[in-house]
Coordinates of C-alpha atoms and ligand atoms in Angstrom, one line a residue:
M1 CA 57.6 35.4 58.5
D2 CA 60.3 34.3 56.1
K3 CA 58.8 30.8 56.2
V4 CA 55.5 32.3 54.8
L5 CA 57.3 33.9 52.0
E6 CA 59.3 30.8 51.4
V7 CA 56.1 28.7 51.1
Q8 CA 54.5 31.3 48.9
A9 CA 57.5 31.4 46.5
E10 CA 57.6 27.6 46.4
A11 CA 53.9 27.4 45.7
L12 CA 54.1 30.0 42.9
Q13 CA 57.0 28.1 41.3
A14 CA 55.0 24.8 41.5
I15 CA 52.0 26.5 39.9
A16 CA 54.2 27.9 37.1
D17 CA 55.7 24.4 36.6
A18 CA 52.3 22.6 36.5
D19 CA 51.9 21.5 32.9
S20 CA 48.5 19.9 33.1
L21 CA 45.2 20.4 34.9
Q22 CA 45.9 17.3 36.9
A23 CA 49.3 18.6 38.0
L24 CA 47.7 21.9 38.9
Q25 CA 45.1 20.2 41.0
D26 CA 47.9 18.3 42.9
V27 CA 49.6 21.6 43.6
R28 CA 46.3 23.0 44.9
V29 CA 45.9 20.2 47.3
R30 CA 49.5 20.4 48.3
Y31 CA 49.3 24.0 49.3
L32 CA 45.7 24.9 49.9
G33 CA 44.3 21.5 51.0
R34 CA 43.3 20.8 54.6
K35 CA 46.6 19.1 55.2
G36 CA 48.4 21.5 52.8
S37 CA 51.5 23.7 53.6
I38 CA 49.5 27.0 54.0
Q39 CA 47.1 25.3 56.4
A40 CA 50.1 24.1 58.3
L41 CA 51.4 27.7 58.6
M42 CA 48.0 28.6 60.2
S43 CA 48.4 25.9 62.8
E44 CA 51.9 27.2 63.6
M45 CA 50.3 30.5 64.6
K46 CA 49.2 28.9 67.9
S47 CA 52.8 28.7 69.1
L48 CA 53.7 32.3 68.4
P49 CA 53.7 35.0 71.1
K50 CA 50.4 36.9 71.2
E51 CA 51.7 40.2 69.8
E52 CA 53.1 38.5 66.7
K53 CA 49.9 36.6 65.8
P54 CA 48.0 39.4 63.9
A55 CA 50.9 40.3 61.6
F56 CA 51.6 36.6 61.0
G57 CA 48.0 35.8 60.4
Q58 CA 47.7 38.6 57.9
K59 CA 50.8 37.5 56.1
V60 CA 49.5 33.9 55.7
N61 CA 46.2 35.3 54.4
V62 CA 47.9 37.3 51.8
C63 CA 49.9 34.3 50.9
K64 CA 46.8 32.2 50.6
Q65 CA 45.2 34.9 48.3
V66 CA 48.3 35.2 46.1
V67 CA 48.5 31.5 45.7
T68 CA 44.7 31.2 45.0
E69 CA 44.9 33.9 42.3
A70 CA 48.0 32.3 40.7
L71 CA 46.2 28.9 40.7
E72 CA 43.2 30.4 39.0
K73 CA 45.2 32.2 36.4
R74 CA 47.2 29.1 35.6
Q75 CA 44.0 27.1 35.4
T76 CA 42.6 29.4 32.8
E77 CA 45.9 29.2 30.8
L78 CA 45.9 25.4 31.0
N79 CA 42.2 25.2 30.0
E80 CA 42.9 27.2 26.9
L81 CA 45.9 25.1 26.1
A82 CA 43.9 22.0 26.4
L83 CA 41.3 23.4 24.1
I84 CA 43.9 24.4 21.5
N85 CA 45.4 20.9 21.7
R86 CA 42.0 19.2 21.3
M87 CA 41.2 21.3 18.3
E88 CA 44.5 20.4 16.8
E89 CA 44.0 16.7 17.5
E90 CA 40.4 16.6 16.3
K91 CA 40.9 18.6 13.2
I92 CA 39.2 16.9 10.3
D93 CA 40.3 17.1 6.7
I94 CA 37.1 18.0 4.9
T95 CA 38.8 17.6 1.6
L96 CA 39.3 13.8 2.2
R97 CA 36.9 11.6 0.2
G98 CA 34.2 10.1 2.4
N99 CA 33.1 6.5 2.5
D100 CA 30.4 5.6 0.0
L101 CA 27.3 4.7 1.9
H102 CA 25.2 2.5 -0.3
L103 CA 21.6 3.4 0.0
G104 CA 19.0 0.6 -0.7
T105 CA 17.3 0.8 -4.0
T106 CA 13.6 0.5 -4.8
H107 CA 12.9 -3.1 -5.9
P108 CA 12.0 -3.3 -9.6
L109 CA 8.6 -4.9 -8.8
I110 CA 7.8 -2.0 -6.4
M111 CA 8.8 0.4 -9.1
I112 CA 6.3 -1.2 -11.5
Q113 CA 3.6 -1.3 -8.7
Q114 CA 4.1 2.4 -8.1
E115 CA 4.0 3.2 -11.8
I116 CA 0.7 1.3 -12.1
E117 CA -0.7 2.9 -9.0
D118 CA 0.1 6.4 -10.2
L119 CA -1.5 5.7 -13.5
F120 CA -4.8 4.5 -12.0
I121 CA -4.9 7.1 -9.2
G122 CA -4.7 9.6 -12.1
M123 CA -7.9 8.0 -13.4
G124 CA -9.7 8.3 -10.1
Y125 CA -9.1 4.7 -8.8
K126 CA -8.5 4.0 -5.1
I127 CA -6.0 1.5 -3.9
A128 CA -7.2 -1.5 -1.8
E129 CA -4.9 -3.8 0.1
G130 CA -5.7 -6.8 2.2
P131 CA -4.4 -10.0 3.8
E132 CA -2.1 -12.5 2.1
V133 CA -3.4 -15.2 4.5
E134 CA -6.9 -15.4 3.2
Q135 CA -10.2 -17.2 3.8
D136 CA -11.3 -19.7 1.2
F137 CA -14.5 -17.8 1.1
Y138 CA -13.0 -14.6 -0.4
N139 CA -10.4 -16.3 -2.5
F140 CA -12.8 -18.8 -4.1
E141 CA -16.4 -18.9 -2.9
L142 CA -17.3 -15.3 -3.5
A143 CA -15.4 -15.3 -6.8
N144 CA -17.8 -18.0 -8.1
I145 CA -15.4 -20.9 -7.5
P146 CA -17.3 -23.2 -5.1
K147 CA -15.6 -26.2 -3.4
D148 CA -16.0 -28.8 -6.1
H149 CA -15.5 -26.4 -9.0
P150 CA -12.9 -27.7 -11.5
A151 CA -11.5 -24.2 -11.8
R152 CA -9.9 -24.7 -8.4
D153 CA -7.3 -26.8 -10.3
M154 CA -6.3 -23.7 -12.3
Q155 CA -4.6 -22.4 -9.2
D156 CA -2.6 -24.8 -7.1
T157 CA -3.2 -23.5 -3.6
F158 CA -1.2 -23.5 -0.4
Y159 CA -3.7 -24.4 2.3
I160 CA -3.1 -23.6 5.9
D161 CA -6.3 -25.4 7.0
P162 CA -9.4 -26.3 5.0
N163 CA -10.7 -22.7 5.2
T164 CA -7.5 -20.7 5.3
L165 CA -5.0 -20.3 2.5
L166 CA -2.3 -18.1 1.0
R167 CA -4.3 -16.1 -1.5
T168 CA -3.8 -17.3 -5.1
H169 CA -4.9 -14.1 -6.7
T170 CA -5.7 -10.5 -5.6
T171 CA -9.3 -11.2 -6.7
A172 CA -9.7 -12.1 -3.1
M173 CA -9.3 -8.5 -2.2
Q174 CA -11.8 -7.4 -4.9
M175 CA -14.4 -9.7 -3.3
R176 CA -13.7 -8.1 0.1
E177 CA -14.3 -4.7 -1.4
L178 CA -17.4 -5.8 -3.3
E179 CA -18.8 -7.2 -0.1
K180 CA -17.9 -4.0 1.8
A181 CA -19.7 -1.8 -0.7
K182 CA -23.0 -3.5 0.1
G183 CA -24.4 -3.0 -3.4
Q184 CA -23.4 0.7 -3.6
T185 CA -21.8 1.9 -6.9
P186 CA -19.6 3.2 -8.3
I187 CA -16.6 1.1 -7.4
K188 CA -13.2 1.9 -8.9
L189 CA -10.2 0.3 -7.4
I190 CA -7.0 -1.5 -7.9
C191 CA -5.5 -4.2 -5.6
P192 CA -1.8 -4.7 -5.8
G193 CA -0.1 -7.3 -3.8
K194 CA 1.7 -10.6 -3.3
V195 CA 0.0 -13.9 -4.2
Y196 CA 1.1 -17.6 -3.9
R197 CA 0.7 -20.7 -5.9
R198 CA 2.2 -24.2 -5.6
D199 CA 4.5 -24.0 -8.6
D200 CA 7.9 -25.4 -9.1
D201 CA 10.1 -22.4 -9.4
D202 CA 11.9 -22.0 -12.8
A203 CA 12.7 -19.2 -15.1
T204 CA 9.1 -18.3 -15.7
H205 CA 7.4 -19.6 -12.5
S206 CA 7.6 -18.5 -9.0
H207 CA 5.5 -19.8 -6.1
Q208 CA 5.2 -16.3 -4.9
F209 CA 4.6 -13.4 -7.3
M210 CA 2.8 -10.1 -7.5
Q211 CA -0.4 -9.1 -9.1
C212 CA -2.3 -5.9 -9.6
E213 CA -6.0 -6.4 -10.2
G214 CA -8.5 -3.7 -11.2
L215 CA -12.2 -3.6 -10.6
V216 CA -14.8 -1.1 -11.8
V217 CA -18.5 -1.5 -11.1
G218 CA -21.2 1.0 -12.0
E219 CA -24.0 1.7 -14.4
H220 CA -23.4 1.0 -18.1
I221 CA -19.9 -0.3 -17.7
T222 CA -19.0 -2.1 -20.9
L223 CA -16.3 -4.2 -22.5
G224 CA -15.4 -1.1 -24.5
D225 CA -14.5 0.7 -21.2
L226 CA -12.3 -2.2 -20.3
K227 CA -10.5 -2.1 -23.6
G228 CA -10.0 1.7 -23.4
T229 CA -8.7 1.5 -19.9
L230 CA -6.2 -1.3 -20.8
E231 CA -5.1 0.4 -24.0
F232 CA -4.4 3.6 -21.9
M233 CA -2.4 1.5 -19.4
A234 CA -0.4 -0.3 -22.2
N235 CA 0.5 3.0 -23.8
K236 CA 1.7 4.4 -20.4
M237 CA 3.6 1.2 -19.4
F238 CA 5.1 0.2 -22.7
G239 CA 5.2 3.4 -24.8
E240 CA 2.9 5.3 -27.0
G241 CA 1.4 3.5 -30.1
R242 CA 0.7 0.2 -28.3
K243 CA -2.4 -1.7 -29.5
I244 CA -4.5 -4.1 -27.5
R245 CA -6.0 -7.4 -28.6
F246 CA -8.7 -9.5 -26.8
R247 CA -8.8 -13.3 -27.1
P248 CA -11.6 -15.3 -25.7
S249 CA -10.7 -17.0 -22.4
Y250 CA -12.3 -18.4 -19.3
F251 CA -12.3 -17.2 -15.7
P252 CA -15.0 -18.2 -13.3
F253 CA -15.6 -14.7 -12.0
T254 CA -15.9 -13.0 -15.4
E255 CA -18.2 -13.4 -18.3
P256 CA -17.1 -12.9 -21.0
S257 CA -13.5 -13.5 -20.1
V258 CA -10.6 -12.4 -22.2
E259 CA -6.8 -12.9 -22.5
V260 CA -5.3 -9.6 -23.4
D261 CA -2.3 -9.1 -25.7
V262 CA -0.3 -5.9 -26.3
S263 CA 1.4 -5.3 -29.6
C264 CA 5.1 -6.1 -29.1
P265 CA 7.0 -3.0 -27.9
F266 CA 10.3 -4.4 -29.1
C267 CA 9.5 -4.9 -32.8
N268 CA 6.3 -2.7 -33.0
G269 CA 4.3 -5.8 -34.0
K270 CA 6.5 -7.0 -36.8
G271 CA 7.6 -10.1 -35.0
C272 CA 10.8 -10.7 -33.0
S273 CA 12.3 -13.2 -30.5
V274 CA 10.5 -11.6 -27.5
C275 CA 7.1 -12.0 -29.1
K276 CA 8.2 -15.2 -30.7
G277 CA 7.4 -13.8 -34.2
S278 CA 3.7 -13.2 -33.5
G279 CA 3.9 -9.4 -32.9
W280 CA 1.8 -9.8 -29.8
I281 CA 2.6 -10.4 -26.1
E282 CA 0.1 -11.7 -23.6
I283 CA 0.0 -9.5 -20.6
L284 CA -3.1 -10.1 -18.6
G285 CA -6.5 -11.7 -18.0
A286 CA -9.7 -9.7 -17.8
G287 CA -13.4 -9.7 -18.4
M288 CA -16.8 -8.4 -17.3
V289 CA -17.6 -9.2 -13.7
H290 CA -19.8 -12.3 -13.7
P291 CA -23.5 -11.4 -12.8
H292 CA -23.4 -14.2 -10.3
V293 CA -20.5 -12.6 -8.5
L294 CA -22.3 -9.3 -8.4
E295 CA -25.5 -10.9 -7.0
M296 CA -23.6 -12.9 -4.4
N297 CA -22.1 -9.7 -3.2
G298 CA -25.4 -7.9 -3.0
F299 CA -25.5 -6.0 -6.3
D300 CA -28.4 -5.9 -8.7
S301 CA -26.9 -7.3 -11.9
E302 CA -29.8 -5.9 -13.9
K303 CA -28.8 -2.4 -12.9
C304 CA -25.1 -2.4 -12.8
S305 CA -22.2 -4.1 -14.4
G306 CA -18.5 -4.1 -14.1
F307 CA -15.1 -5.1 -15.5
A308 CA -12.1 -6.6 -13.8
F309 CA -8.5 -7.3 -14.9
G310 CA -5.5 -8.9 -13.4
I311 CA -1.9 -8.2 -14.4
G312 CA 1.2 -10.0 -13.2
L313 CA 3.8 -7.4 -12.2
E314 CA 6.8 -9.7 -12.8
R315 CA 5.7 -10.2 -16.4
V316 CA 5.5 -6.5 -16.9
A317 CA 8.9 -5.9 -15.3
M318 CA 10.5 -8.7 -17.3
L319 CA 9.2 -7.3 -20.5
K320 CA 10.0 -3.7 -19.7
Y321 CA 13.6 -4.3 -18.5
G322 CA 14.4 -7.4 -20.6
I323 CA 14.8 -9.8 -17.6
D324 CA 14.7 -13.4 -18.7
D325 CA 14.5 -15.2 -15.3
I326 CA 11.7 -14.5 -12.8
R327 CA 13.9 -15.8 -9.9
N328 CA 16.0 -12.7 -10.2
F329 CA 13.3 -10.8 -8.4
Y330 CA 13.5 -13.0 -5.4
I331 CA 17.0 -14.0 -4.8
N332 CA 18.1 -10.6 -3.5
D333 CA 21.3 -10.4 -5.5
T334 CA 22.3 -6.8 -4.9
R335 CA 24.2 -6.7 -8.3
F336 CA 20.8 -7.2 -9.9
L337 CA 18.9 -4.9 -7.7
K338 CA 21.5 -2.1 -8.0
M339 CA 20.8 -1.9 -11.8
F340 CA 17.5 -0.3 -10.8
D341 CA 19.1 2.4 -8.7
R342 CA 17.4 5.6 -9.8
F343 CA 20.0 7.7 -8.2
D344 CA 23.1 5.9 -9.5
Ligands
LIG1 N1 -7.5 -13.6 -11.0 C1 -7.0 -14.0 -12.3 C2 -5.7 -14.8 -12.2 O1 -5.1 -14.7 -11.1 C3 -6.7 -12.8 -13.2 C4 -8.0 -12.1 -13.5 C5 -8.4 -11.0 -12.7 C6 -8.8 -12.4 -14.6 C7 -9.6 -10.3 -13.0 C8 -9.9 -11.8 -14.9 C9 -10.3 -10.7 -14.1 O2 -5.3 -15.5 -13.0

């Protein structure tokens, strides 16, 4: 009987001394496990005289219960302690300054593209996009530039095979849209995107650049509509008060064709270094869609007409932000790109 009390006292002491959950678990095994001290007491019962067995058994059971309860209580205490310790250790100082995570910025060319898109969506245009690897047929043939046409020399082309190329202008996309319309008007769309030409890269040339072309086909569309549209665009892009000037030019897919100048936004037309003293800056090519292009695409050129224009996005961005080297757009120097961070 004394032995039971001895084991119990020993166990309670060990429980009180256990200072971690692991230590407590060891105590549990040592006393309550299959080979533990309390189990050993049970086995001792066998050797006792019959009349002593019930009292001894009861005593061992009480011991077992006392020890179990003490273990549970200590376990709750240690759990709480562990939690307090963890909270202490993992405490974060929310007043500490965090790391600056640099978010990527919108590329200046994309900014210009979005600006142009917004402007034309506002006028009811839709946006058309298409493949950069294009068929000769859409890039040249449908645009009134057959195989032996000298105008093919105007655009040095990257050919993939004799019928496949990297599109030299987004006009290819306009041809796809014209073909898709199957002679139905009105058509009012812009095609922004990358184009490619075999140029040696320098401050003003890049073998890859971006264009946004516009196309309107319908009844009674005139050169006046083109001029009004471009004037509106120039005012939105370069500030109010801009004027537009048409100079005769040549593109195989438009007739008449024009080169379009905008009055210099830097000197208001008086003449400065940007406009080289002329007061005007050339920004795009345009014209009335050639009747032959309309006919080739299934439109009746007696009943409908259209205008088209093509603007280089780099040129606009360079003028707008005073950038003097086109290569800046393509070398991915983050110091350059970060200047256009709208959230900085
Ligand atoms: N496709 C012409 C170019 O890339 C631009 C242009 C488009 C001219 C539409 C007239 C009409 O140079």
